[in-house]
Amino acid sequence: MTRTADAQASDPNDVAPAIEGLETIVSLSKRRGFVFPSSEIYGGINAVWDYGPLGVELKNNVKRAWWRAMVQDRDDIVGLDAGILMHPQVWVTSGHVGSFSDPLVECGSCHRRYRLDELPGAEELSVGDLADPGVIARFHLVCPNDGGPLSPPRQFNLMFQSYMGPVQDEGSIVYFRPETAQGSYVNFKNVRESSRKKIPFGIAQIGKSFRNEISPGNFVFRMREFEQMEMQYFVAPGGPPAAEAFEAWLPRRRAWYEAYGVDPARLRFREHAPDELAHYAKKAIDIEYRFPFGWKELEGVHNRGDFDLSRHAAASGQNLEYFDPATEEHFIPWIVETAAGADRAAFTFLIDAYREEEVKGEKRVSLALHPDLAPYKVAVLPLLKKRPEIVELCHRIKDDLKRDVMAVYDDTAAIGKLYRRQDEIGTPFCVTVDVDSLEDGAVTIRDRDSMTQERVSVDQVRRVILDRLAAARP
Ligand code: GAP
């Protein structure tokens, strides 16, 4: 399939992004330990990013929130964790070996390579144009770097490949999966038989995928190694059951981002034009977010028809039909897929939560992350670190909280600075122990967003925090 560029914002009344540019988020991520460039001491490796101590918490929380909504809260969806490496025939049958590609052009003078549909002046070209060998001359396209001549487009396959076993030849080629979906299709029979699910039912998966993207970038937006959160929903064949599932999943998936704090004004749907559809799709609608660099795909909902199961059944010789005891019919189910990126979702939550404001003449930066997504739920802080009784009480409270949530102790600055540090990483609650606490057995709970403070007895702290977290949960 040829993948076309994501839609760009062209409307002058377009909604403003949550932040102007990416620099603030990139530098906050590095400074506070959300995301680091991979292999940085060796100069980095393009389009791979490492998650630091706070980033891994955030991303795990995003995955947990997705799993809760897609598996835990539902009776009709079960989980799966298939291998990244699969039988190579999977990718031939799925169409990826033949056509999972992007149009690549190269500058004849500086030899830089570009994805054709992302060149200035080529963003709106149709799929037919992008495959036309004469497209460069027809649209007077030149290298954006030095104005040099560009080669005709050639299709560049995005799959990474390696060899399995000690012999490196054609017969030992394996691919790093470019999507998790195929693992769910080839396990359809195993999952259905073992879980005894009746149609309609779904298989959910979270895991790494790999694409040798021609033009990765915009921080973790487009990477070569990334994580997907995909769910394949199997329905009775034919248009109406798939349409019904599609219409139910599309708003449900958008509502998930909103429930975790994304401003609804910065979300929209965009339907794929017929010539833009992936080879497997009968219909596809993207949930887009208004990133600082334009409206871009956050998640796709796809009606894949019976393309995948029919092809795998034919190529493997296995019977992948479902028997419906109610109608006594055998059929290949149709599939409605919800395909999200864990990195892209975490990135979106981070951007959308970023706040700057002036408080008492000073700039306050905070991340208004939903409490379920925040890396730390609570920080326990001493007003006076020189008083051992205060420090000891802090640790007691923190250890108690740690049984249920990520809690942290910090005494490396004055209290005002400690609050700012926690605000900047999105910690929803700070518990402060002061001299009075030693007398009255009470501490202060400070709320990140309102900055209000409330006195709570020490033995109630855990209950109060857990109740507030539970109350915030969608
Ligand atoms: N199984 C269908 C599928 O893979 P997709 O639209 O190509 O569909 C689904 O990918 C989601 O995976 C995207 O909406 C995006 O969130 C994420 N994704 C895709 N390519 C990515 C990349 N190179 N870097 C980060 N996330 C990516």
Short mmCIF file of C-alpha atoms and ligand atoms in Angstrom, two decimals:
data_model
loop_
_atom_site.label_atom_id
_atom_site.label_comp_id
_atom_site.label_asym_id
_atom_site.label_seq_id
_atom_site.Cartn_x
_atom_site.Cartn_y
_atom_site.Cartn_z
CA MET A 1 0.00 0.00 0.00
CA THR A 2 1.15 3.54 -0.52
CA ARG A 3 0.54 5.62 2.53
CA THR A 4 -0.30 9.25 1.91
CA ALA A 5 0.73 12.22 4.01
CA ASP A 6 -1.33 13.04 7.04
CA ALA A 7 -3.76 15.89 6.53
CA GLN A 8 -2.35 19.33 7.14
CA ALA A 9 -4.08 22.25 8.74
CA SER A 10 -5.11 24.73 6.07
CA ASP A 11 -8.07 26.44 7.69
CA PRO A 12 -7.24 29.97 8.93
CA ASN A 13 -9.80 29.47 11.73
CA ASP A 14 -8.01 26.34 12.80
CA VAL A 15 -7.83 25.65 16.52
CA ALA A 16 -4.51 26.58 18.15
CA PRO A 17 -2.23 23.76 19.30
CA ALA A 18 -1.69 23.34 23.04
CA ILE A 19 1.91 24.49 22.65
CA GLU A 20 3.59 26.58 19.94
CA GLY A 21 6.49 24.32 19.11
CA LEU A 22 7.99 21.06 20.28
CA GLU A 23 11.11 22.54 21.91
CA THR A 24 9.45 23.01 25.32
CA ILE A 25 8.27 19.39 25.44
CA VAL A 26 11.51 17.98 24.04
CA SER A 27 13.63 19.86 26.57
CA LEU A 28 11.30 19.12 29.50
CA SER A 29 11.33 15.45 28.48
CA LYS A 30 15.11 15.32 28.49
CA ARG A 31 15.64 17.44 31.61
CA ARG A 32 13.08 15.62 33.75
CA GLY A 33 13.63 12.10 32.42
CA PHE A 34 10.63 11.39 30.20
CA VAL A 35 12.38 10.72 26.88
CA PHE A 36 16.04 10.56 25.85
CA PRO A 37 17.59 10.18 22.39
CA SER A 38 18.56 6.53 21.97
CA SER A 39 22.28 5.64 22.25
CA GLU A 40 23.01 9.30 22.90
CA ILE A 41 26.62 8.78 24.01
CA TYR A 42 27.32 7.49 20.49
CA GLY A 43 25.59 10.43 18.85
CA GLY A 44 22.13 8.86 18.84
CA ILE A 45 20.32 6.73 16.28
CA ASN A 46 17.72 8.34 14.10
CA ALA A 47 14.06 7.81 14.97
CA VAL A 48 14.56 5.70 18.08
CA TRP A 49 13.88 7.19 21.50
CA ASP A 50 14.36 5.84 25.01
CA TYR A 51 11.88 6.36 27.82
CA GLY A 52 13.43 7.59 31.07
CA PRO A 53 12.21 7.00 34.63
CA LEU A 54 9.16 9.26 34.26
CA GLY A 55 8.49 8.41 30.61
CA VAL A 56 8.26 4.70 31.29
CA GLU A 57 5.71 5.39 34.04
CA LEU A 58 3.67 7.63 31.74
CA LYS A 59 3.72 5.16 28.85
CA ASN A 60 2.91 2.22 31.13
CA ASN A 61 -0.02 4.22 32.51
CA VAL A 62 -1.26 4.98 28.98
CA LYS A 63 -1.08 1.28 28.09
CA ARG A 64 -2.79 0.35 31.34
CA ALA A 65 -5.60 2.86 30.68
CA TRP A 66 -6.06 1.44 27.18
CA TRP A 67 -6.07 -2.14 28.47
CA ARG A 68 -8.60 -1.20 31.13
CA ALA A 69 -10.94 0.33 28.54
CA MET A 70 -10.42 -2.34 25.89
CA VAL A 71 -10.08 -5.58 27.88
CA GLN A 72 -10.75 -5.23 31.61
CA ASP A 73 -13.98 -3.24 31.26
CA ARG A 74 -15.36 -5.45 28.49
CA ASP A 75 -16.73 -8.97 28.39
CA ASP A 76 -16.33 -9.27 24.62
CA ILE A 77 -12.58 -8.59 24.26
CA VAL A 78 -9.63 -10.71 25.32
CA GLY A 79 -5.91 -10.02 25.25
CA LEU A 80 -3.02 -11.50 23.32
CA ASP A 81 0.75 -11.03 23.21
CA ALA A 82 2.04 -12.52 19.96
CA GLY A 83 5.68 -12.66 18.91
CA ILE A 84 7.31 -9.80 17.06
CA LEU A 85 8.91 -12.30 14.69
CA MET A 86 6.39 -14.36 12.75
CA HIS A 87 6.45 -16.89 9.95
CA PRO A 88 7.57 -14.84 6.91
CA GLN A 89 4.60 -16.10 4.91
CA VAL A 90 2.35 -14.03 7.23
CA TRP A 91 3.74 -10.87 5.64
CA VAL A 92 3.45 -12.18 2.10
CA THR A 93 -0.18 -13.14 2.69
CA SER A 94 -0.99 -9.88 4.47
CA GLY A 95 0.25 -7.88 1.48
CA HIS A 96 3.07 -6.20 3.38
CA VAL A 97 5.95 -7.82 1.45
CA GLY A 98 4.37 -6.74 -1.82
CA SER A 99 3.07 -3.34 -1.01
CA PHE A 100 3.84 -1.87 2.41
CA SER A 101 5.80 0.97 0.92
CA ASP A 102 6.17 4.71 0.61
CA PRO A 103 7.24 6.66 -2.51
CA LEU A 104 10.93 7.59 -2.13
CA VAL A 105 12.76 10.26 -4.14
CA GLU A 106 16.43 11.21 -4.01
CA CYS A 107 18.16 14.51 -4.79
CA GLY A 108 20.71 14.16 -7.61
CA SER A 109 23.06 16.73 -6.08
CA CYS A 110 22.95 16.46 -2.25
CA HIS A 111 21.62 12.84 -2.30
CA ARG A 112 19.13 13.48 0.48
CA ARG A 113 16.13 11.17 0.38
CA TYR A 114 12.52 12.22 0.94
CA ARG A 115 9.08 10.70 1.16
CA LEU A 116 7.53 12.16 -1.98
CA ASP A 117 4.19 13.01 -0.40
CA GLU A 118 5.90 15.10 2.27
CA LEU A 119 7.80 17.36 -0.14
CA PRO A 120 6.68 21.00 -0.23
CA GLY A 121 4.16 21.20 -3.07
CA ALA A 122 3.38 17.48 -3.03
CA GLU A 123 1.32 17.19 0.15
CA GLU A 124 -2.03 17.16 -1.65
CA LEU A 125 -1.10 14.81 -4.51
CA SER A 126 -3.34 11.83 -5.18
CA VAL A 127 -2.14 8.25 -4.87
CA GLY A 128 -2.14 8.08 -8.71
CA ASP A 129 0.12 11.13 -8.89
CA LEU A 130 2.48 9.70 -6.31
CA ALA A 131 2.98 6.55 -8.38
CA ASP A 132 3.46 8.47 -11.67
CA PRO A 133 7.11 8.29 -12.85
CA GLY A 134 6.65 11.77 -14.39
CA VAL A 135 5.30 13.38 -11.18
CA ILE A 136 8.51 15.34 -10.44
CA ALA A 137 8.48 17.19 -13.78
CA ARG A 138 4.70 17.56 -13.82
CA PHE A 139 4.62 19.38 -10.49
CA HIS A 140 8.06 21.08 -10.83
CA LEU A 141 9.30 19.50 -7.61
CA VAL A 142 12.87 20.14 -6.47
CA CYS A 143 15.00 19.22 -3.47
CA PRO A 144 13.92 21.39 -0.49
CA ASN A 145 17.52 21.41 0.74
CA ASP A 146 19.48 22.69 -2.27
CA GLY A 147 16.96 22.98 -5.11
CA GLY A 148 18.63 20.03 -6.88
CA PRO A 149 16.88 17.64 -9.31
CA LEU A 150 14.88 14.78 -7.83
CA SER A 151 14.76 11.18 -9.05
CA PRO A 152 11.45 9.61 -10.16
CA PRO A 153 9.69 7.99 -7.18
CA ARG A 154 10.38 4.39 -6.34
CA GLN A 155 8.41 2.32 -3.87
CA PHE A 156 10.43 1.75 -0.70
CA ASN A 157 9.30 -1.18 1.48
CA LEU A 158 9.10 -0.17 5.12
CA MET A 159 9.65 -3.55 6.74
CA PHE A 160 12.87 -4.24 8.61
CA GLN A 161 14.22 -7.70 7.93
CA SER A 162 16.75 -10.01 9.49
CA TYR A 163 17.76 -13.67 9.26
CA MET A 164 16.69 -16.44 11.58
CA GLY A 165 19.25 -19.09 12.45
CA PRO A 166 22.90 -19.41 11.49
CA VAL A 167 22.45 -19.34 7.70
CA GLN A 168 21.81 -15.99 6.08
CA ASP A 169 20.02 -16.62 2.81
CA GLU A 170 16.67 -15.98 1.14
CA GLY A 171 15.11 -18.89 3.00
CA SER A 172 15.99 -17.56 6.45
CA ILE A 173 14.58 -14.03 6.07
CA VAL A 174 12.30 -12.89 8.89
CA TYR A 175 10.57 -9.55 9.28
CA PHE A 176 10.14 -7.34 12.31
CA ARG A 177 6.39 -6.92 12.45
CA PRO A 178 5.16 -3.54 11.14
CA GLU A 179 1.80 -3.93 12.94
CA THR A 180 0.53 -6.11 15.79
CA ALA A 181 -2.71 -6.91 13.95
CA GLN A 182 -1.42 -9.94 12.05
CA GLY A 183 -0.62 -11.72 15.33
CA SER A 184 -4.31 -11.50 16.22
CA TYR A 185 -5.42 -12.83 12.82
CA VAL A 186 -3.16 -15.88 12.80
CA ASN A 187 -4.25 -16.65 16.37
CA PHE A 188 -7.95 -16.14 15.63
CA LYS A 189 -8.72 -19.85 15.87
CA ASN A 190 -6.59 -20.43 18.99
CA VAL A 191 -8.15 -17.51 20.83
CA ARG A 192 -11.72 -18.31 19.81
CA GLU A 193 -11.44 -21.97 20.76
CA SER A 194 -9.63 -21.37 24.07
CA SER A 195 -11.76 -18.43 25.23
CA ARG A 196 -15.04 -19.78 23.77
CA LYS A 197 -15.98 -16.28 22.67
CA LYS A 198 -18.95 -15.82 20.43
CA ILE A 199 -19.06 -13.28 17.65
CA PRO A 200 -18.91 -10.31 17.96
CA PHE A 201 -15.72 -10.41 20.00
CA GLY A 202 -12.33 -8.75 19.95
CA ILE A 203 -8.63 -9.50 20.43
CA ALA A 204 -6.51 -6.72 21.93
CA GLN A 205 -2.76 -6.44 21.76
CA ILE A 206 -0.11 -4.01 22.88
CA GLY A 207 3.41 -4.34 21.56
CA LYS A 208 6.37 -3.12 19.58
CA SER A 209 6.17 -2.60 15.85
CA PHE A 210 8.91 -1.53 13.47
CA ARG A 211 8.86 0.53 10.28
CA ASN A 212 11.84 1.76 8.33
CA GLU A 213 10.20 5.16 7.88
CA ILE A 214 11.70 7.37 5.17
CA SER A 215 11.01 10.58 7.02
CA PRO A 216 10.64 9.94 10.73
CA GLY A 217 10.56 12.92 13.02
CA ASN A 218 8.68 15.34 15.20
CA PHE A 219 10.17 13.72 18.29
CA VAL A 220 8.29 10.51 19.17
CA PHE A 221 5.50 11.17 16.66
CA ARG A 222 7.00 9.05 13.92
CA MET A 223 9.65 6.56 14.94
CA ARG A 224 11.19 3.47 13.44
CA GLU A 225 10.60 1.42 16.59
CA PHE A 226 7.33 2.15 18.38
CA GLU A 227 4.50 0.56 20.30
CA GLN A 228 0.98 -0.05 19.08
CA MET A 229 -2.26 -0.68 20.94
CA GLU A 230 -4.52 -2.48 18.48
CA MET A 231 -7.83 -4.25 18.81
CA GLN A 232 -9.37 -6.51 16.17
CA TYR A 233 -13.15 -6.89 16.49
CA PHE A 234 -14.61 -9.90 14.68
CA VAL A 235 -18.18 -9.52 13.46
CA ALA A 236 -20.62 -11.40 11.24
CA PRO A 237 -19.90 -10.94 7.54
CA GLY A 238 -21.45 -8.29 5.34
CA GLY A 239 -21.76 -4.55 5.44
CA PRO A 240 -24.31 -3.93 8.23
CA PRO A 241 -22.62 -5.74 11.18
CA ALA A 242 -19.24 -4.19 10.30
CA ALA A 243 -20.80 -0.75 9.80
CA GLU A 244 -22.54 -1.03 13.15
CA ALA A 245 -19.31 -1.99 14.93
CA PHE A 246 -17.41 0.75 13.12
CA GLU A 247 -19.95 3.40 14.13
CA ALA A 248 -19.77 2.24 17.74
CA TRP A 249 -15.98 2.06 18.01
CA LEU A 250 -15.15 5.36 16.34
CA PRO A 251 -16.75 7.69 18.93
CA ARG A 252 -15.81 5.34 21.76
CA ARG A 253 -12.14 5.60 20.85
CA ARG A 254 -12.30 9.38 20.55
CA ALA A 255 -14.05 9.58 23.92
CA TRP A 256 -11.15 7.64 25.46
CA TYR A 257 -8.70 10.46 24.69
CA GLU A 258 -11.17 13.02 25.99
CA ALA A 259 -11.76 11.06 29.19
CA TYR A 260 -8.02 11.20 29.84
CA GLY A 261 -7.90 14.94 29.42
CA VAL A 262 -7.33 15.78 25.76
CA ASP A 263 -9.18 18.97 24.80
CA PRO A 264 -12.07 17.87 22.51
CA ALA A 265 -11.46 20.94 20.32
CA ARG A 266 -8.08 19.53 19.37
CA LEU A 267 -9.52 16.21 18.16
CA ARG A 268 -11.30 15.56 14.89
CA PHE A 269 -12.21 12.73 12.51
CA ARG A 270 -10.83 12.47 9.00
CA GLU A 271 -12.09 9.85 6.58
CA HIS A 272 -9.64 8.34 4.09
CA ALA A 273 -10.44 9.04 0.44
CA PRO A 274 -11.04 5.88 -1.65
CA ASP A 275 -7.61 6.14 -3.34
CA GLU A 276 -5.93 6.61 0.03
CA LEU A 277 -7.28 3.45 1.67
CA ALA A 278 -4.78 0.79 2.71
CA HIS A 279 -4.98 -2.38 0.60
CA TYR A 280 -6.96 -4.20 3.30
CA ALA A 281 -9.44 -1.44 4.14
CA LYS A 282 -13.00 -0.95 2.98
CA LYS A 283 -13.32 2.18 5.09
CA ALA A 284 -10.94 4.05 7.39
CA ILE A 285 -11.39 7.07 9.61
CA ASP A 286 -8.52 8.64 11.52
CA ILE A 287 -8.89 10.30 14.88
CA GLU A 288 -6.60 13.28 14.42
CA TYR A 289 -5.04 15.58 17.01
CA ARG A 290 -3.96 19.17 16.46
CA PHE A 291 -0.23 18.73 17.05
CA PRO A 292 2.01 21.85 16.98
CA PHE A 293 3.03 20.69 13.47
CA GLY A 294 -0.53 20.28 12.12
CA TRP A 295 -3.50 17.92 12.29
CA LYS A 296 -2.07 14.40 12.33
CA GLU A 297 -3.28 10.85 12.83
CA LEU A 298 -3.52 9.72 16.41
CA GLU A 299 -5.44 6.51 15.81
CA GLY A 300 -7.17 4.80 12.91
CA VAL A 301 -10.44 2.87 12.90
CA HIS A 302 -10.60 0.49 9.94
CA ASN A 303 -13.19 -1.78 8.39
CA ARG A 304 -10.93 -4.54 7.04
CA GLY A 305 -13.76 -6.72 5.73
CA ASP A 306 -12.77 -10.40 5.43
CA PHE A 307 -9.50 -9.53 3.70
CA ASP A 308 -7.12 -10.80 6.36
CA LEU A 309 -8.82 -14.01 7.53
CA SER A 310 -9.76 -15.07 3.98
CA ARG A 311 -6.20 -14.61 2.77
CA HIS A 312 -4.66 -16.39 5.75
CA ALA A 313 -7.14 -19.25 5.38
CA ALA A 314 -6.34 -19.64 1.69
CA ALA A 315 -2.55 -19.35 2.14
CA SER A 316 -2.30 -21.62 5.20
CA GLY A 317 -4.88 -24.16 4.11
CA GLN A 318 -6.46 -23.89 7.57
CA ASN A 319 -10.14 -23.48 8.14
CA LEU A 320 -10.56 -20.08 9.80
CA GLU A 321 -14.33 -20.07 9.55
CA TYR A 322 -16.57 -19.39 12.50
CA PHE A 323 -19.58 -21.58 13.15
CA ASP A 324 -22.61 -19.68 14.35
CA PRO A 325 -24.76 -22.11 16.37
CA ALA A 326 -27.75 -19.76 16.22
CA THR A 327 -27.98 -19.73 12.41
CA GLU A 328 -25.98 -22.93 11.84
CA GLU A 329 -23.86 -21.03 9.35
CA HIS A 330 -20.11 -21.26 8.72
CA PHE A 331 -18.44 -18.00 7.70
CA ILE A 332 -15.26 -15.95 7.68
CA PRO A 333 -15.86 -13.02 10.03
CA TRP A 334 -15.27 -9.42 9.04
CA ILE A 335 -12.94 -7.28 11.11
CA VAL A 336 -13.21 -3.77 12.49
CA GLU A 337 -9.86 -2.62 13.82
CA THR A 338 -8.96 0.18 16.22
CA ALA A 339 -5.25 0.95 15.74
CA ALA A 340 -3.54 3.36 18.14
CA GLY A 341 0.07 4.17 18.98
CA ALA A 342 1.19 4.04 22.63
CA ASP A 343 4.00 6.52 22.01
CA ARG A 344 1.79 8.85 20.00
CA ALA A 345 -0.92 8.74 22.65
CA ALA A 346 1.59 9.43 25.47
CA PHE A 347 3.05 12.29 23.39
CA THR A 348 -0.45 13.73 22.86
CA PHE A 349 -1.31 13.56 26.56
CA LEU A 350 2.00 15.26 27.38
CA ILE A 351 1.50 18.09 24.88
CA ASP A 352 -2.12 18.67 25.78
CA ALA A 353 -1.36 18.75 29.51
CA TYR A 354 1.35 21.39 29.27
CA ARG A 355 0.49 24.62 31.14
CA GLU A 356 2.39 27.84 31.77
CA GLU A 357 1.00 30.52 34.05
CA GLU A 358 2.17 33.32 36.29
CA VAL A 359 1.85 32.75 40.01
CA LYS A 360 2.98 35.48 42.41
CA GLY A 361 5.14 37.04 39.70
CA GLU A 362 6.83 33.78 38.77
CA LYS A 363 6.30 31.40 35.87
CA ARG A 364 4.69 28.14 36.93
CA VAL A 365 4.95 25.19 34.55
CA SER A 366 2.67 22.27 35.20
CA LEU A 367 1.50 19.13 33.47
CA ALA A 368 -2.24 18.79 34.05
CA LEU A 369 -2.05 15.06 33.32
CA HIS A 370 -5.02 12.94 34.27
CA PRO A 371 -4.10 11.38 37.66
CA ASP A 372 -4.24 7.88 36.15
CA LEU A 373 -1.56 8.89 33.64
CA ALA A 374 0.71 10.92 35.92
CA PRO A 375 4.08 9.17 36.52
CA TYR A 376 3.94 9.80 40.28
CA LYS A 377 0.58 10.07 42.01
CA VAL A 378 1.95 11.68 45.12
CA ALA A 379 5.13 13.31 46.45
CA VAL A 380 5.81 13.42 50.16
CA LEU A 381 7.82 16.46 51.17
CA PRO A 382 9.32 17.67 54.47
CA LEU A 383 9.05 21.32 55.37
CA LEU A 384 12.22 20.98 57.45
CA LYS A 385 14.58 18.23 56.43
CA LYS A 386 16.82 18.93 59.41
CA ARG A 387 14.22 17.52 61.79
CA PRO A 388 14.66 13.70 61.81
CA GLU A 389 11.13 13.16 63.18
CA ILE A 390 9.68 15.01 60.18
CA VAL A 391 11.79 13.02 57.71
CA GLU A 392 10.88 9.79 59.45
CA LEU A 393 7.16 10.59 59.26
CA CYS A 394 7.53 11.48 55.57
CA HIS A 395 9.05 8.09 54.83
CA ARG A 396 6.37 6.32 56.81
CA ILE A 397 3.63 8.05 54.79
CA LYS A 398 5.45 7.49 51.50
CA ASP A 399 6.05 3.77 52.21
CA ASP A 400 2.40 3.36 53.13
CA LEU A 401 1.31 4.99 49.85
CA LYS A 402 3.80 2.96 47.82
CA ARG A 403 1.80 -0.19 48.55
CA ASP A 404 -0.82 1.14 46.14
CA VAL A 405 0.66 3.88 43.97
CA MET A 406 3.88 5.43 42.71
CA ALA A 407 4.94 7.77 45.51
CA VAL A 408 8.19 9.66 45.91
CA TYR A 409 10.05 11.51 48.69
CA ASP A 410 12.08 14.62 47.93
CA ASP A 411 13.97 16.95 50.26
CA THR A 412 16.53 18.45 47.89
CA ALA A 413 15.16 22.01 47.88
CA ALA A 414 12.93 24.43 49.73
CA ILE A 415 9.23 23.61 49.72
CA GLY A 416 8.24 26.15 47.05
CA LYS A 417 10.76 24.69 44.64
CA LEU A 418 9.76 21.14 45.51
CA TYR A 419 6.13 21.97 44.60
CA ARG A 420 7.23 23.48 41.27
CA ARG A 421 9.26 20.38 40.44
CA GLN A 422 6.30 18.13 41.07
CA ASP A 423 3.96 20.44 39.12
CA GLU A 424 6.32 20.24 36.15
CA ILE A 425 6.13 16.44 36.02
CA GLY A 426 2.38 16.32 36.65
CA THR A 427 2.24 14.87 40.19
CA PRO A 428 -1.39 15.47 41.20
CA PHE A 429 -0.85 15.51 44.97
CA CYS A 430 1.88 16.66 47.35
CA VAL A 431 1.80 15.73 51.01
CA THR A 432 3.78 18.09 53.23
CA VAL A 433 4.90 17.26 56.75
CA ASP A 434 5.67 20.27 58.96
CA VAL A 435 6.49 20.96 62.61
CA ASP A 436 2.80 21.06 63.55
CA SER A 437 2.38 17.55 62.13
CA LEU A 438 4.46 16.26 65.02
CA GLU A 439 1.99 17.83 67.43
CA ASP A 440 -1.40 17.42 65.78
CA GLY A 441 -0.76 14.29 63.69
CA ALA A 442 -2.00 16.05 60.55
CA VAL A 443 -0.32 16.89 57.23
CA THR A 444 -1.12 19.09 54.24
CA ILE A 445 -2.35 17.69 50.94
CA ARG A 446 -1.77 20.12 48.08
CA ASP A 447 -3.63 19.82 44.80
CA ARG A 448 -1.52 20.33 41.65
CA ASP A 449 -4.13 22.14 39.57
CA SER A 450 -5.89 24.37 42.10
CA MET A 451 -2.83 24.65 44.40
CA THR A 452 -5.28 24.50 47.31
CA GLN A 453 -4.08 22.91 50.51
CA GLU A 454 -6.03 20.82 52.94
CA ARG A 455 -5.12 19.55 56.38
CA VAL A 456 -5.66 15.79 56.75
CA SER A 457 -4.84 13.50 59.63
CA VAL A 458 -1.87 11.22 58.92
CA ASP A 459 -3.87 8.01 59.24
CA GLN A 460 -6.34 9.31 56.61
CA VAL A 461 -3.77 10.28 53.96
CA ARG A 462 -3.73 7.00 52.08
CA ARG A 463 -7.53 6.75 52.06
CA VAL A 464 -7.98 10.37 50.89
CA ILE A 465 -5.44 10.01 48.07
CA LEU A 466 -6.85 6.65 46.91
CA ASP A 467 -10.41 8.01 47.01
CA ARG A 468 -9.43 11.02 44.93
CA LEU A 469 -7.64 8.84 42.40
CA ALA A 470 -10.65 6.53 42.20
CA ALA A 471 -13.03 9.48 41.80
CA ALA A 472 -11.00 10.82 38.88
CA ARG A 473 -10.97 7.48 37.05
CA PRO A 474 -13.14 7.48 33.86
N1 GAP B 1 -2.90 -2.29 11.94
C1 GAP B 1 -3.16 -1.05 11.28
C2 GAP B 1 -2.10 -0.08 11.42
O1 GAP B 1 -0.99 -0.42 11.76
P1 GAP B 1 -1.52 2.44 11.10
O2 GAP B 1 -2.43 3.61 10.88
O3 GAP B 1 -0.42 2.23 10.12
O4 GAP B 1 -2.49 1.18 11.16
C3 GAP B 1 -1.74 2.59 13.69
O5 GAP B 1 -0.90 2.51 12.56
C4 GAP B 1 -1.20 3.60 14.69
O6 GAP B 1 0.15 3.25 15.05
C5 GAP B 1 -1.10 5.04 14.17
O7 GAP B 1 -2.34 5.72 14.28
C6 GAP B 1 -0.04 5.63 15.09
O8 GAP B 1 -0.63 6.02 16.32
C7 GAP B 1 0.89 4.44 15.33
N2 GAP B 1 2.05 4.52 14.43
C8 GAP B 1 2.12 4.11 13.15
N3 GAP B 1 3.35 4.34 12.66
C9 GAP B 1 4.06 4.92 13.64
C10 GAP B 1 5.42 5.40 13.76
N4 GAP B 1 6.27 5.30 12.75
N5 GAP B 1 5.81 5.95 14.93
C11 GAP B 1 4.94 6.04 15.98
N6 GAP B 1 3.68 5.59 15.93
C12 GAP B 1 3.23 5.04 14.78
#
